[in-house]
Structure formats: structure tokens, C-alpha cells
Amino acid sequence: LLYLSAIAHALLKDKKAFSEVKIRGFREGNDTKPILVVILNSKDKRTKGFQIRIFPVIAADEFDQSKLGPTKGNLKAHKITAGTTQRKATPRYNCTILEDAYLKRHLQILHAAASQSKGFIQACQLFKIWLRRRGMTGAPDSFNGFLMSLLVAHLINMNQVNRNSSAKQIFNKTINFIVKNDFGKEGMILRDSPNVDGSTNANSVAALLAAHVAHHDVVLLDSTGYLNVASRVSLDAYHELRHQAKLTQKCLKKDHGSTVNSFDPLFLGS
């Protein structure tokens, strides 16, 4: 927070370039992940109000990732019994550290998917609208556009969605995938490619997946096997996501997927 405050103070000196500089949580209701939001000072309608969001991160190798697994304890206050060196597991705290360490890597995965799939960006935009229309973007424990984008990228990387698919086709297949798979009971590993298991071998990743399922309500494990990108998602919020996906699936079947009668109405409303 102090680091961001220093950057904000420096940027505020340039009144001509920026109309506003503020620190806020990366999601509404979550101040544990502060980011810097810079609003350009422009009279041009194309750039007026344009925002730049600055996320502080750490190097991926800053900490030993094996010490940040779901069964590891990294808070001194969380000792199991007084007078012992053994600590309670701190899976959510560990994930918050790994989020900062792997953010660049995840953005590179999204960028690669956007480069390979012509409908990826528009599909992600559709999902952001879909989530917002159903009130699932305001709560800090719900799915957000970033998680949905990683899920879509996974389906593309695993060839479960054709790279030449349109945004509508990608949206439909992702909705069906959400309905069919239970990330709460079984968890899932987000792959970078169909032939790569990440930095650990398949058995190790499977063991880490089981450990995450035991410590989190919902598990979408990145390919390293250590970070559950859905660690903040509650079981209730996940059930709501699947419920809305099932309703959407039914709607998409109307009139054989007619754009006017079944697809477009999904994105209308307040």
C-alpha cells in the first residue's frame, strides 16, 4: 500500500496527463489486494475517462513455491498449540502470495489464447456482461471475468474449443462445460497445453489437487499445481454460477440456438 501511495503521489504531480489517481481494491469489497487506478486527462472522446490499472506483483521465484502449498502454514499466529513450532495450514494466505507471483504468467496465457483464437476476446467480453447481468461481479467471493477468461483459455489450450470458433460458439461450449463439471467436489487443473503438466510431474499435481480440494470450496488449479485461482470463491457463489449456467443452457436450446430469441436476451437487462 505504501509503495502504491508513493507512485500515486508522483503521478498526481502531472495534472496535464492525469485527471485522477486513486487506490482501490482489485474487486469491490476486497481491500486486501490494492491496485492503482489512473484516469487520463483527455478532451478526446475516444480516450476521455480511459483508465490504466497498475497491479503490484512480485517475481515468480521470489518465494519457494513448495512452501506455499495448501497444507503449509506461513503465519506465526496460526500455531496448532502454544509452545510448538507446528503451524496450522494457511491455504488462502498462501494463494494470495502466489496470485501476485503468477499474475504475469497468467496474463501471458490469456494473451497467447487471444493470439491463437479469433473469438477469444469477444467471448471473454460476453462472459463479463453475463456475470454482471446476474449480479455476480460485485461480491468478493464470486467468479469474475479474469477467472472466466482463464477457464476459456484452458478449453482452447486443451483443444476442447476449436481455435476458429466464434465468440458465440466459445460461450456456448464454456457454459456446457460449467454445467457438466463440478469444480467444488473434484476440482480441476487449468492446463497450458494438452501435453504439459506444468513444473511438477503428473502424480505431484494430482496430489496437490486433492490437497486443495480438502482446503478450498472451489478449485481451479493452475498448471504449477500450487495456486488455486478460485481460492476466494465460496461454495454458495459457485452454486449460483452453476445454477445460472443451467438456466442459460436451457435458454440456448430454444429455437435451436436462435441468436435473436435465445442468445441475445441473455445479455439484456440491468
C-alpha positions as a Markdown table, in Angstrom:
| # | Residue | x | y | z |
|---|---|---|---|---|
| 1 | Leu | 0.0 | 0.0 | 0.0 |
| 2 | Leu | 2.9 | 2.4 | 0.8 |
| 3 | Tyr | 4.5 | 1.5 | -2.5 |
| 4 | Leu | 1.3 | 2.4 | -4.4 |
| 5 | Ser | 0.9 | 5.6 | -2.4 |
| 6 | Ala | 4.4 | 6.7 | -3.4 |
| 7 | Ile | 3.6 | 6.1 | -7.1 |
| 8 | Ala | 0.2 | 7.8 | -6.8 |
| 9 | His | 1.9 | 10.9 | -5.2 |
| 10 | Ala | 4.4 | 11.1 | -8.0 |
| 11 | Leu | 1.7 | 10.7 | -10.7 |
| 12 | Leu | -0.6 | 13.4 | -9.2 |
| 13 | Lys | 2.1 | 16.0 | -9.9 |
| 14 | Asp | 1.3 | 15.7 | -13.6 |
| 15 | Lys | -2.1 | 17.4 | -13.7 |
| 16 | Lys | -2.0 | 17.6 | -17.5 |
| 17 | Ala | -1.7 | 13.9 | -18.1 |
| 18 | Phe | -3.9 | 12.5 | -15.4 |
| 19 | Ser | -7.2 | 13.8 | -14.1 |
| 20 | Glu | -7.4 | 11.4 | -11.1 |
| 21 | Val | -5.2 | 8.8 | -9.4 |
| 22 | Lys | -6.7 | 6.6 | -6.8 |
| 23 | Ile | -6.0 | 3.4 | -4.8 |
| 24 | Arg | -8.8 | 0.8 | -4.6 |
| 25 | Gly | -9.3 | -2.9 | -4.1 |
| 26 | Phe | -8.9 | -5.0 | -7.3 |
| 27 | Arg | -12.5 | -6.1 | -6.7 |
| 28 | Glu | -15.4 | -4.4 | -4.9 |
| 29 | Gly | -15.4 | -5.2 | -1.2 |
| 30 | Asn | -11.8 | -6.5 | -1.2 |
| 31 | Asp | -9.2 | -4.1 | 0.1 |
| 32 | Thr | -6.6 | -6.8 | 0.7 |
| 33 | Lys | -5.4 | -6.5 | -2.9 |
| 34 | Pro | -4.9 | -2.8 | -3.5 |
| 35 | Ile | -4.2 | -1.6 | -7.1 |
| 36 | Leu | -3.6 | 1.8 | -8.6 |
| 37 | Val | -6.2 | 3.3 | -10.9 |
| 38 | Val | -5.0 | 6.2 | -13.2 |
| 39 | Ile | -7.6 | 8.2 | -15.2 |
| 40 | Leu | -6.3 | 10.1 | -18.2 |
| 41 | Asn | -6.9 | 13.8 | -18.5 |
| 42 | Ser | -8.1 | 14.0 | -22.1 |
| 43 | Lys | -10.6 | 16.0 | -24.1 |
| 44 | Asp | -10.7 | 13.5 | -26.9 |
| 45 | Lys | -13.9 | 11.5 | -26.7 |
| 46 | Arg | -12.0 | 8.3 | -27.6 |
| 47 | Thr | -9.7 | 8.5 | -24.6 |
| 48 | Lys | -11.7 | 10.6 | -22.1 |
| 49 | Gly | -12.1 | 8.7 | -18.8 |
| 50 | Phe | -9.8 | 6.0 | -20.0 |
| 51 | Gln | -8.4 | 4.1 | -17.0 |
| 52 | Ile | -5.0 | 2.5 | -16.5 |
| 53 | Arg | -4.9 | -0.1 | -13.7 |
| 54 | Ile | -1.5 | -0.8 | -12.1 |
| 55 | Phe | -1.1 | -4.1 | -10.3 |
| 56 | Pro | 1.9 | -4.6 | -7.9 |
| 57 | Val | 3.4 | -8.0 | -8.3 |
| 58 | Ile | 6.5 | -10.0 | -7.2 |
| 59 | Ala | 8.9 | -12.2 | -9.1 |
| 60 | Ala | 7.7 | -15.7 | -9.7 |
| 61 | Asp | 10.8 | -17.1 | -8.0 |
| 62 | Glu | 10.7 | -14.7 | -5.1 |
| 63 | Phe | 9.5 | -17.5 | -2.7 |
| 64 | Asp | 9.9 | -21.2 | -2.7 |
| 65 | Gln | 6.5 | -22.4 | -4.1 |
| 66 | Ser | 6.8 | -25.7 | -2.3 |
| 67 | Lys | 6.4 | -23.8 | 1.0 |
| 68 | Leu | 3.2 | -22.2 | -0.3 |
| 69 | Gly | 1.2 | -25.4 | -0.9 |
| 70 | Pro | -2.3 | -25.7 | 0.6 |
| 71 | Thr | -1.1 | -27.8 | 3.6 |
| 72 | Lys | 1.7 | -25.3 | 4.6 |
| 73 | Gly | 1.4 | -22.8 | 7.4 |
| 74 | Asn | 3.0 | -19.4 | 7.0 |
| 75 | Leu | 1.5 | -17.2 | 9.7 |
| 76 | Lys | 3.2 | -17.3 | 13.1 |
| 77 | Ala | -0.1 | -16.6 | 14.9 |
| 78 | His | -1.6 | -19.8 | 13.5 |
| 79 | Lys | 0.2 | -22.3 | 15.7 |
| 80 | Ile | -1.7 | -25.5 | 16.4 |
| 81 | Thr | -0.7 | -25.5 | 20.1 |
| 82 | Ala | 1.1 | -22.9 | 22.1 |
| 83 | Gly | 4.8 | -23.6 | 22.5 |
| 84 | Thr | 5.2 | -25.6 | 19.3 |
| 85 | Thr | 6.7 | -24.7 | 16.0 |
| 86 | Gln | 4.0 | -26.5 | 14.1 |
| 87 | Arg | 1.5 | -24.2 | 12.4 |
| 88 | Lys | -2.0 | -24.5 | 11.0 |
| 89 | Ala | -2.3 | -24.6 | 7.3 |
| 90 | Thr | -2.9 | -21.2 | 5.7 |
| 91 | Pro | -4.1 | -22.1 | 2.2 |
| 92 | Arg | -5.8 | -18.8 | 1.3 |
| 93 | Tyr | -3.0 | -16.7 | 2.6 |
| 94 | Asn | -0.6 | -18.8 | 0.5 |
| 95 | Cys | -2.7 | -18.4 | -2.6 |
| 96 | Thr | -2.8 | -14.6 | -2.2 |
| 97 | Ile | 1.1 | -14.6 | -2.4 |
| 98 | Leu | 1.1 | -16.8 | -5.4 |
| 99 | Glu | -1.5 | -14.7 | -7.1 |
| 100 | Asp | 1.0 | -11.8 | -7.1 |
| 101 | Ala | 3.8 | -14.1 | -8.2 |
| 102 | Tyr | 1.9 | -15.7 | -11.1 |
| 103 | Leu | -0.1 | -12.7 | -12.4 |
| 104 | Lys | 2.3 | -12.0 | -15.2 |
| 105 | Arg | 2.3 | -15.7 | -16.2 |
| 106 | His | -1.5 | -15.9 | -16.3 |
| 107 | Leu | -1.6 | -12.7 | -18.4 |
| 108 | Gln | 0.8 | -14.3 | -20.9 |
| 109 | Ile | -1.5 | -17.4 | -21.1 |
| 110 | Leu | -4.5 | -15.1 | -21.8 |
| 111 | His | -2.5 | -13.2 | -24.4 |
| 112 | Ala | -1.5 | -16.4 | -26.1 |
| 113 | Ala | -5.1 | -17.6 | -26.2 |
| 114 | Ala | -6.2 | -14.3 | -27.7 |
| 115 | Ser | -3.5 | -14.6 | -30.4 |
| 116 | Gln | -4.5 | -18.1 | -31.3 |
| 117 | Ser | -8.3 | -17.9 | -31.1 |
| 118 | Lys | -10.2 | -15.3 | -33.2 |
| 119 | Gly | -13.2 | -15.4 | -30.9 |
| 120 | Phe | -11.5 | -15.5 | -27.5 |
| 121 | Ile | -11.6 | -11.8 | -26.7 |
| 122 | Gln | -15.2 | -11.3 | -27.6 |
| 123 | Ala | -16.2 | -14.5 | -25.7 |
| 124 | Cys | -14.5 | -13.1 | -22.6 |
| 125 | Gln | -16.4 | -9.9 | -23.0 |
| 126 | Leu | -19.6 | -11.8 | -23.3 |
| 127 | Phe | -18.9 | -13.6 | -20.1 |
| 128 | Lys | -18.2 | -10.4 | -18.2 |
| 129 | Ile | -21.5 | -9.0 | -19.4 |
| 130 | Trp | -23.2 | -12.3 | -18.5 |
| 131 | Leu | -21.8 | -12.2 | -15.0 |
| 132 | Arg | -22.6 | -8.6 | -14.4 |
| 133 | Arg | -26.2 | -9.0 | -15.6 |
| 134 | Arg | -26.6 | -11.7 | -12.9 |
| 135 | Gly | -25.1 | -9.7 | -10.1 |
| 136 | Met | -22.1 | -12.0 | -9.8 |
| 137 | Thr | -19.3 | -9.4 | -10.2 |
| 138 | Gly | -19.9 | -7.2 | -7.1 |
| 139 | Ala | -19.3 | -9.8 | -4.4 |
| 140 | Pro | -15.6 | -10.6 | -3.5 |
| 141 | Asp | -16.4 | -14.4 | -3.2 |
| 142 | Ser | -17.9 | -14.8 | -6.7 |
| 143 | Phe | -16.5 | -15.7 | -10.1 |
| 144 | Asn | -15.1 | -12.7 | -12.1 |
| 145 | Gly | -14.1 | -12.0 | -15.6 |
| 146 | Phe | -10.5 | -13.0 | -15.0 |
| 147 | Leu | -11.4 | -16.5 | -13.8 |
| 148 | Met | -13.8 | -17.0 | -16.7 |
| 149 | Ser | -11.1 | -15.9 | -19.1 |
| 150 | Leu | -8.6 | -18.4 | -17.7 |
| 151 | Leu | -11.3 | -21.1 | -18.0 |
| 152 | Val | -11.9 | -20.3 | -21.6 |
| 153 | Ala | -8.2 | -20.2 | -22.3 |
| 154 | His | -7.9 | -23.7 | -20.7 |
| 155 | Leu | -10.6 | -25.1 | -23.0 |
| 156 | Ile | -8.8 | -23.6 | -26.0 |
| 157 | Asn | -5.4 | -24.9 | -24.9 |
| 158 | Met | -6.9 | -28.4 | -24.4 |
| 159 | Asn | -8.5 | -28.3 | -27.9 |
| 160 | Gln | -11.9 | -28.7 | -26.3 |
| 161 | Val | -12.8 | -25.5 | -28.1 |
| 162 | Asn | -11.8 | -25.1 | -31.7 |
| 163 | Arg | -9.4 | -22.1 | -32.2 |
| 164 | Asn | -11.5 | -21.0 | -35.2 |
| 165 | Ser | -14.8 | -20.9 | -33.2 |
| 166 | Ser | -16.8 | -17.7 | -33.0 |
| 167 | Ala | -17.4 | -15.9 | -29.7 |
| 168 | Lys | -20.9 | -17.4 | -29.6 |
| 169 | Gln | -19.6 | -20.9 | -30.0 |
| 170 | Ile | -17.0 | -20.5 | -27.3 |
| 171 | Phe | -19.6 | -19.1 | -25.0 |
| 172 | Asn | -22.0 | -22.0 | -25.6 |
| 173 | Lys | -19.3 | -24.6 | -25.1 |
| 174 | Thr | -18.0 | -23.0 | -21.9 |
| 175 | Ile | -21.5 | -22.8 | -20.4 |
| 176 | Asn | -21.9 | -26.5 | -21.2 |
| 177 | Phe | -18.5 | -27.2 | -19.5 |
| 178 | Ile | -19.5 | -25.4 | -16.3 |
| 179 | Val | -22.8 | -27.3 | -16.1 |
| 180 | Lys | -21.1 | -30.7 | -16.7 |
| 181 | Asn | -18.1 | -30.3 | -14.4 |
| 182 | Asp | -18.1 | -29.8 | -10.6 |
| 183 | Phe | -15.0 | -27.8 | -9.6 |
| 184 | Gly | -16.2 | -27.9 | -5.9 |
| 185 | Lys | -16.2 | -31.7 | -5.4 |
| 186 | Glu | -13.5 | -32.7 | -7.8 |
| 187 | Gly | -11.5 | -29.6 | -8.7 |
| 188 | Met | -9.8 | -29.1 | -12.0 |
| 189 | Ile | -6.3 | -28.3 | -13.3 |
| 190 | Leu | -6.1 | -25.4 | -15.9 |
| 191 | Arg | -3.6 | -26.7 | -18.5 |
| 192 | Asp | -1.3 | -24.5 | -20.6 |
| 193 | Ser | -1.4 | -27.2 | -23.4 |
| 194 | Pro | -2.7 | -30.8 | -23.8 |
| 195 | Asn | 0.8 | -32.2 | -23.4 |
| 196 | Val | 2.2 | -30.1 | -20.5 |
| 197 | Asp | 1.6 | -30.8 | -16.8 |
| 198 | Gly | 3.5 | -27.8 | -15.5 |
| 199 | Ser | 6.6 | -27.5 | -13.4 |
| 200 | Thr | 5.8 | -30.7 | -11.4 |
| 201 | Asn | 5.0 | -34.2 | -12.6 |
| 202 | Ala | 1.5 | -35.6 | -13.1 |
| 203 | Asn | 1.4 | -37.5 | -9.8 |
| 204 | Ser | 2.6 | -34.5 | -7.8 |
| 205 | Val | 0.0 | -32.2 | -9.4 |
| 206 | Ala | -2.8 | -34.8 | -8.7 |
| 207 | Ala | -1.7 | -34.9 | -5.0 |
| 208 | Leu | -1.7 | -31.1 | -4.8 |
| 209 | Leu | -5.2 | -31.0 | -6.5 |
| 210 | Ala | -6.5 | -33.4 | -3.8 |
| 211 | Ala | -5.0 | -31.2 | -1.1 |
| 212 | His | -6.5 | -28.1 | -2.5 |
| 213 | Val | -10.0 | -29.8 | -2.7 |
| 214 | Ala | -9.6 | -30.6 | 1.0 |
| 215 | His | -8.9 | -26.9 | 1.9 |
| 216 | His | -11.0 | -24.9 | -0.5 |
| 217 | Asp | -14.7 | -24.7 | -1.5 |
| 218 | Val | -13.9 | -24.4 | -5.2 |
| 219 | Val | -10.6 | -25.5 | -7.0 |
| 220 | Leu | -9.3 | -24.3 | -10.3 |
| 221 | Leu | -5.6 | -25.2 | -10.1 |
| 222 | Asp | -3.1 | -23.5 | -12.4 |
| 223 | Ser | -0.6 | -25.9 | -14.1 |
| 224 | Thr | 2.1 | -25.3 | -11.5 |
| 225 | Gly | -0.1 | -27.3 | -9.0 |
| 226 | Tyr | 0.3 | -24.7 | -6.2 |
| 227 | Leu | -2.1 | -21.8 | -7.0 |
| 228 | Asn | -5.8 | -22.3 | -6.8 |
| 229 | Val | -7.0 | -19.3 | -8.8 |
| 230 | Ala | -10.5 | -19.8 | -7.4 |
| 231 | Ser | -9.4 | -19.8 | -3.7 |
| 232 | Arg | -11.6 | -16.7 | -3.0 |
| 233 | Val | -14.8 | -18.3 | -4.5 |
| 234 | Ser | -17.3 | -19.5 | -1.9 |
| 235 | Leu | -19.4 | -22.6 | -2.4 |
| 236 | Asp | -22.6 | -20.6 | -2.4 |
| 237 | Ala | -21.3 | -18.3 | -5.1 |
| 238 | Tyr | -20.2 | -21.3 | -7.1 |
| 239 | His | -23.6 | -23.0 | -6.8 |
| 240 | Glu | -25.2 | -19.8 | -8.1 |
| 241 | Leu | -22.8 | -19.8 | -11.0 |
| 242 | Arg | -23.8 | -23.3 | -12.0 |
| 243 | His | -27.4 | -22.6 | -11.4 |
| 244 | Gln | -27.2 | -19.6 | -13.8 |
| 245 | Ala | -25.3 | -21.7 | -16.3 |
| 246 | Lys | -28.0 | -24.3 | -16.3 |
| 247 | Leu | -30.7 | -21.7 | -16.9 |
| 248 | Thr | -28.5 | -20.3 | -19.7 |
| 249 | Gln | -28.1 | -23.7 | -21.2 |
| 250 | Lys | -31.8 | -24.2 | -21.3 |
| 251 | Cys | -32.3 | -20.8 | -22.9 |
| 252 | Leu | -29.7 | -21.6 | -25.6 |
| 253 | Lys | -31.6 | -24.6 | -26.6 |
| 254 | Lys | -34.7 | -22.5 | -27.6 |
| 255 | Asp | -35.4 | -22.2 | -31.3 |
| 256 | His | -32.2 | -24.3 | -32.0 |
| 257 | Gly | -29.9 | -21.5 | -30.6 |
| 258 | Ser | -31.5 | -18.7 | -32.5 |
| 259 | Thr | -29.4 | -15.5 | -32.0 |
| 260 | Val | -32.5 | -13.3 | -31.6 |
| 261 | Asn | -34.7 | -15.5 | -29.5 |
| 262 | Ser | -32.2 | -17.4 | -27.3 |
| 263 | Phe | -28.7 | -15.8 | -27.3 |
| 264 | Asp | -29.2 | -12.1 | -27.3 |
| 265 | Pro | -31.7 | -12.0 | -24.4 |
| 266 | Leu | -29.0 | -13.5 | -22.1 |
| 267 | Phe | -27.1 | -10.2 | -22.2 |
| 268 | Leu | -30.1 | -7.8 | -21.9 |
| 269 | Gly | -31.4 | -6.1 | -18.8 |
| 270 | Ser | -29.9 | -4.1 | -16.0 |
